[in-house]
XYZ file of C-alpha atoms in Angstrom:
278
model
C 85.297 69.592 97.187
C 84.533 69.016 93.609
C 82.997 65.417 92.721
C 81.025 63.963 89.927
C 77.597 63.863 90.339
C 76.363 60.006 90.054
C 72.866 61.070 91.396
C 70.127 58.950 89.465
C 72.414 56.538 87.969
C 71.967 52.735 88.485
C 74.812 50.034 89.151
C 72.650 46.941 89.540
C 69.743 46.455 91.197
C 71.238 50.169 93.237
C 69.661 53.977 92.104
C 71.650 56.115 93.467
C 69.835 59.334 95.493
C 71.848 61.720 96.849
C 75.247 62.422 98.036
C 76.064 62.454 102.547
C 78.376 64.711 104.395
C 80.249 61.268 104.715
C 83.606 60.615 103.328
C 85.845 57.254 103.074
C 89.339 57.798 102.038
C 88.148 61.043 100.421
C 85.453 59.495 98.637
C 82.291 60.822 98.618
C 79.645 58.632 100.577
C 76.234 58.208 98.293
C 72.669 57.302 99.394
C 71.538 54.599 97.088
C 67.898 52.745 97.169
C 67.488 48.765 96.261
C 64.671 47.430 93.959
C 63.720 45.369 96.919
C 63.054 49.447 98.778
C 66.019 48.888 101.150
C 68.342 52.016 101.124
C 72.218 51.720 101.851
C 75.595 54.278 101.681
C 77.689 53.191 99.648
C 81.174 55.271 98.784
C 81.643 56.640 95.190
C 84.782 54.165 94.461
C 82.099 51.125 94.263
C 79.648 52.693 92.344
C 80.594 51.222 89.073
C 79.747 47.813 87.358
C 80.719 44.828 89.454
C 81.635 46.876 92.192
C 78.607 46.252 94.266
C 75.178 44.768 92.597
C 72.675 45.291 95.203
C 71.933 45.763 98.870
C 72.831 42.410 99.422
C 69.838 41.300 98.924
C 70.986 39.398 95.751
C 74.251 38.191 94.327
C 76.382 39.654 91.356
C 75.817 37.442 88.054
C 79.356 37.652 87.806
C 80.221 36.441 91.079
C 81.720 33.022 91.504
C 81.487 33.086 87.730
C 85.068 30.920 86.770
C 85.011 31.412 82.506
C 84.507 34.371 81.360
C 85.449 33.719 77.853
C 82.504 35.537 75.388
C 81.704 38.254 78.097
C 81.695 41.238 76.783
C 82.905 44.293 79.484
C 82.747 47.938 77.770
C 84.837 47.549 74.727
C 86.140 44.113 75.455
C 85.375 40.922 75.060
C 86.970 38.006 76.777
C 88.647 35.475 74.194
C 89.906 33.165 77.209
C 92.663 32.990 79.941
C 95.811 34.120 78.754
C 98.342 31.494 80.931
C 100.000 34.517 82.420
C 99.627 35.668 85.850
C 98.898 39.186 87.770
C 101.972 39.436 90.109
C 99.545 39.014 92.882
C 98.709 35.648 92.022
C 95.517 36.126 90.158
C 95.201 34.902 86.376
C 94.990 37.114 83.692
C 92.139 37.008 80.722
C 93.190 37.398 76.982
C 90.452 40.444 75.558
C 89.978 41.996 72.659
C 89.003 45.666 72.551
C 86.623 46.920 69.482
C 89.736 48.698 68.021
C 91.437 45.838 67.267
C 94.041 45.198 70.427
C 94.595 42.740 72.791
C 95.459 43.137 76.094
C 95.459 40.905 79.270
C 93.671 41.987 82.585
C 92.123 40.458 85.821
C 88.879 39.119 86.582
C 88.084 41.709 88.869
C 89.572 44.651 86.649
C 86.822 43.621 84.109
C 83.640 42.862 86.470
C 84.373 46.349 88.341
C 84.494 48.452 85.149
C 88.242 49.501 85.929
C 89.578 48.221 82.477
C 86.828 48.402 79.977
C 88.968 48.686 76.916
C 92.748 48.440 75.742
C 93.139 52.515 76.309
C 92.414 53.539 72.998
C 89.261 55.320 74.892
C 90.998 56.865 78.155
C 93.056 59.773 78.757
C 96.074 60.407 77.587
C 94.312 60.128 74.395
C 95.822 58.549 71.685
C 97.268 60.469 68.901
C 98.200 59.505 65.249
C 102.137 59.893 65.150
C 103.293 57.089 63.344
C 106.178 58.983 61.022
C 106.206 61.896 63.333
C 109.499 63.504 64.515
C 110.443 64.147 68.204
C 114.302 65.835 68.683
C 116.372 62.809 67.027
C 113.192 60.345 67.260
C 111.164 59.285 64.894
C 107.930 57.034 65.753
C 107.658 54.328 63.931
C 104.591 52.553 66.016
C 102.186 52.263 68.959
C 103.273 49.997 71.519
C 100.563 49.562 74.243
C 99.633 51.459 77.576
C 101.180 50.638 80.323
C 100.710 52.114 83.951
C 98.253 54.472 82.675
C 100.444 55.825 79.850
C 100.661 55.455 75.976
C 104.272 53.829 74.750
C 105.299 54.960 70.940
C 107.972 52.655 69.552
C 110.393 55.151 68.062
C 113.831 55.353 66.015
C 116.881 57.237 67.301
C 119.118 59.103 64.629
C 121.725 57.245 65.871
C 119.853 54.132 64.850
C 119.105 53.126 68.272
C 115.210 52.130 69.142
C 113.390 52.884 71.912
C 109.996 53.086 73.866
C 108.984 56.259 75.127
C 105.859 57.778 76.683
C 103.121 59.812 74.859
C 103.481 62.799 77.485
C 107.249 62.883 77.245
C 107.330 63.118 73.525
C 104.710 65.514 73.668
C 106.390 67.699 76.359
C 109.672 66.940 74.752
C 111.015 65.872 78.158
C 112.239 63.105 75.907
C 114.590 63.855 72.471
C 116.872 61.331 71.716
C 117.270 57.608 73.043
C 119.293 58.640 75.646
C 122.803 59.222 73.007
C 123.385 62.291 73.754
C 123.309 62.447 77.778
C 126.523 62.090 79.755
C 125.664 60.430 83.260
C 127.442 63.007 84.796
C 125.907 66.552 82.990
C 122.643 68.007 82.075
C 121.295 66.840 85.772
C 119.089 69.730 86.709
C 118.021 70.619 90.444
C 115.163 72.412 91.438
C 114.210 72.846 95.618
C 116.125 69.904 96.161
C 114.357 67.724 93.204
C 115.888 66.313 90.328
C 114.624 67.370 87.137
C 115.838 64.449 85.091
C 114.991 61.774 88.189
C 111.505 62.892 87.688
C 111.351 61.572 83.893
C 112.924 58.050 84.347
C 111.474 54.550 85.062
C 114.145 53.104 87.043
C 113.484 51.245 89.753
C 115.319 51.072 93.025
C 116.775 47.420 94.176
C 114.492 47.044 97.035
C 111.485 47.188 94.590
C 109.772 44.036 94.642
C 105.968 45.033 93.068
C 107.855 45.999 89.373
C 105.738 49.861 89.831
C 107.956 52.336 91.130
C 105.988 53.786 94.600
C 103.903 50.628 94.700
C 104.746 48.294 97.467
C 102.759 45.536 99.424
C 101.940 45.942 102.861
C 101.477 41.970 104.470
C 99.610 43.132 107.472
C 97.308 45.187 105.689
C 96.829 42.595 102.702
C 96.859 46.222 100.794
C 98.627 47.536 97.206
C 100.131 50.557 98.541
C 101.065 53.958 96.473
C 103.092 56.565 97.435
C 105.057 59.233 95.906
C 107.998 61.116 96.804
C 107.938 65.247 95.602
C 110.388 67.599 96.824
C 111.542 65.368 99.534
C 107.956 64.700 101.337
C 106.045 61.192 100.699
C 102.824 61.255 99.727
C 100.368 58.654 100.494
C 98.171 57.957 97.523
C 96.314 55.119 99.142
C 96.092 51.446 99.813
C 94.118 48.734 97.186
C 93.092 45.762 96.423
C 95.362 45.449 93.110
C 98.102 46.259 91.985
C 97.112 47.490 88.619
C 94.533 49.733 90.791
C 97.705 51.585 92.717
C 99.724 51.538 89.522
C 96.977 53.353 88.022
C 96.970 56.004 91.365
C 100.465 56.370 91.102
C 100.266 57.435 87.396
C 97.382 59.207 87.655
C 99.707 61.457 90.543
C 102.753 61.070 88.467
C 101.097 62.919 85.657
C 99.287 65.784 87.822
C 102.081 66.564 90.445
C 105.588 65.693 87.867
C 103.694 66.651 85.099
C 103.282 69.696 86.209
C 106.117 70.689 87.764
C 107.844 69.822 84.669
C 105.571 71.700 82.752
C 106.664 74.625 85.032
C 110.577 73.794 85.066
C 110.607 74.250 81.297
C 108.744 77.171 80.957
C 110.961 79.173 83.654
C 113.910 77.469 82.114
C 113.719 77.643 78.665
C 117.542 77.454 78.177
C 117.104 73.854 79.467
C 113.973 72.645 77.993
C 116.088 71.010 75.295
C 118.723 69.472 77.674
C 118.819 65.319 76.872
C 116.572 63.274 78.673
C 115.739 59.669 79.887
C 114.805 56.952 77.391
């Protein structure tokens, strides 16, 4: 099992030793050593700022911490609470990010090192395509990033405008603002999967969390992700936030869609310019 190696690095008052045999969820279990000479296991997923501080020997700074306005977390720095709300309740913080954008995140997002700028740093990288042709689009901005991928604002021959993801445009999975496609052709089927289902963001009416495969589980007080592949459902873990299983479910949308579709198109080459989803 390939992991990154986080031996010597330090997350608080923690230096982390050496990796166990242990595993949580898949996560590799570290041995980590306190300043105050206690030594603890702690799994890989906490090993990162805010996530844990110490062996509990001594608080986080940041915890019980209520303004964070002036902090500065990676490439961010807070400007103040936005008004807005998480849809799990908790409030959101207005940042800017070195490059310019703003964005709004969680408390908990920023102290734990999960959002540590507005994407302009993370992978998909971000490429420079303002005026750049795609089929019958033409981009005409960046939008933001949004469930772990890049939105370009773009321009439809037809004069229609729409927002589309970096890694459609770039596979051309996406051509035109949806003009061209009949509801009832160019739906492609592959071992019982839908080529076209694959590529769109609609949601089904029983979706309450606004993340397609993210759903709440009460008893578990958990963010669930899942996603469905060739008619199996895979579980991609339960957590904390929901941005945190948005994130998983892109992160599995991109590998496992990504690709297949990648695949489809090069075996199908007659169809890799068949109309796609907006």
């Amino acid at each position: 099992m390939k992991y990154k190696d986080l031996t010597g690095n330090r997350i608080g008052k923690l230096t982390v030793i050496e990796p166990t045999e242990q595993r949580v969820r898949n996560a590799v279990v570290w041995k980590c050593r306190c300043d105050c000479g206690n030594e603890i296991l702690v799994e890989s997923r906490r090993l990162k700022q805010g996530g844990i501080y110490s062996c509990g020997c001594e608080k986080s700074p940041y915890e019980g911490l209520k303004d964070l306005t002036g902090l500065q977390f990676g490439k961010l720095t807070v400007i103040g609470k936005s008004g807005h709300k998480a849809k799990d309740g908790n409030p959101l913080w207005l940042c800017k990010c070195q490059c310019g954008n703003i964005i709004e995140t969680t408390k908990r997002r920023l102290i734990t090192g999960n959002t540590s700028s507005c994407g302009c740093g993370r992978k998909p990288p971000l490429k420079d395509w303002v005026g750049k042709r795609f089929g019958m689009l033409t981009v005409l901005s960046y939008v933001r990033k949004e469930k772990g991928f890049h939105i370009w604002h773009c321009r439809c021959d037809c004069g229609n405008e729409v927002d589309v993801r970096q890694t459609n445009l770039q596979n051309g999975w996406t051509r035109s603002c949806g003009c061209q496609r009949s509801p009832q052709k160019n739906l492609h089927y592959e071992k019982g999967t839908c080529v076209e289902m694959l590529q769109t963001e609609t949601l089904y009416k029983s979706n309450t969390s606004g993340v397609r495969g993210v759903y709440y589980n009460a008893k578990r007080r958990k963010w669930i992700a899942q996603i469905m592949f060739r008619q199996k459902c895979y579980y991609l873990g339960g957590y904390d936030q929901i941005e945190e299983a948005a994130e998983a479910r892109a992160e599995a949308e991109e590998k496992i869609f990504g690709d297949f579709l990648k695949w489809y198109h090069k075996t199908h080459p007659e169809k890799e310019k068949s109309p796609c989803r907006r």
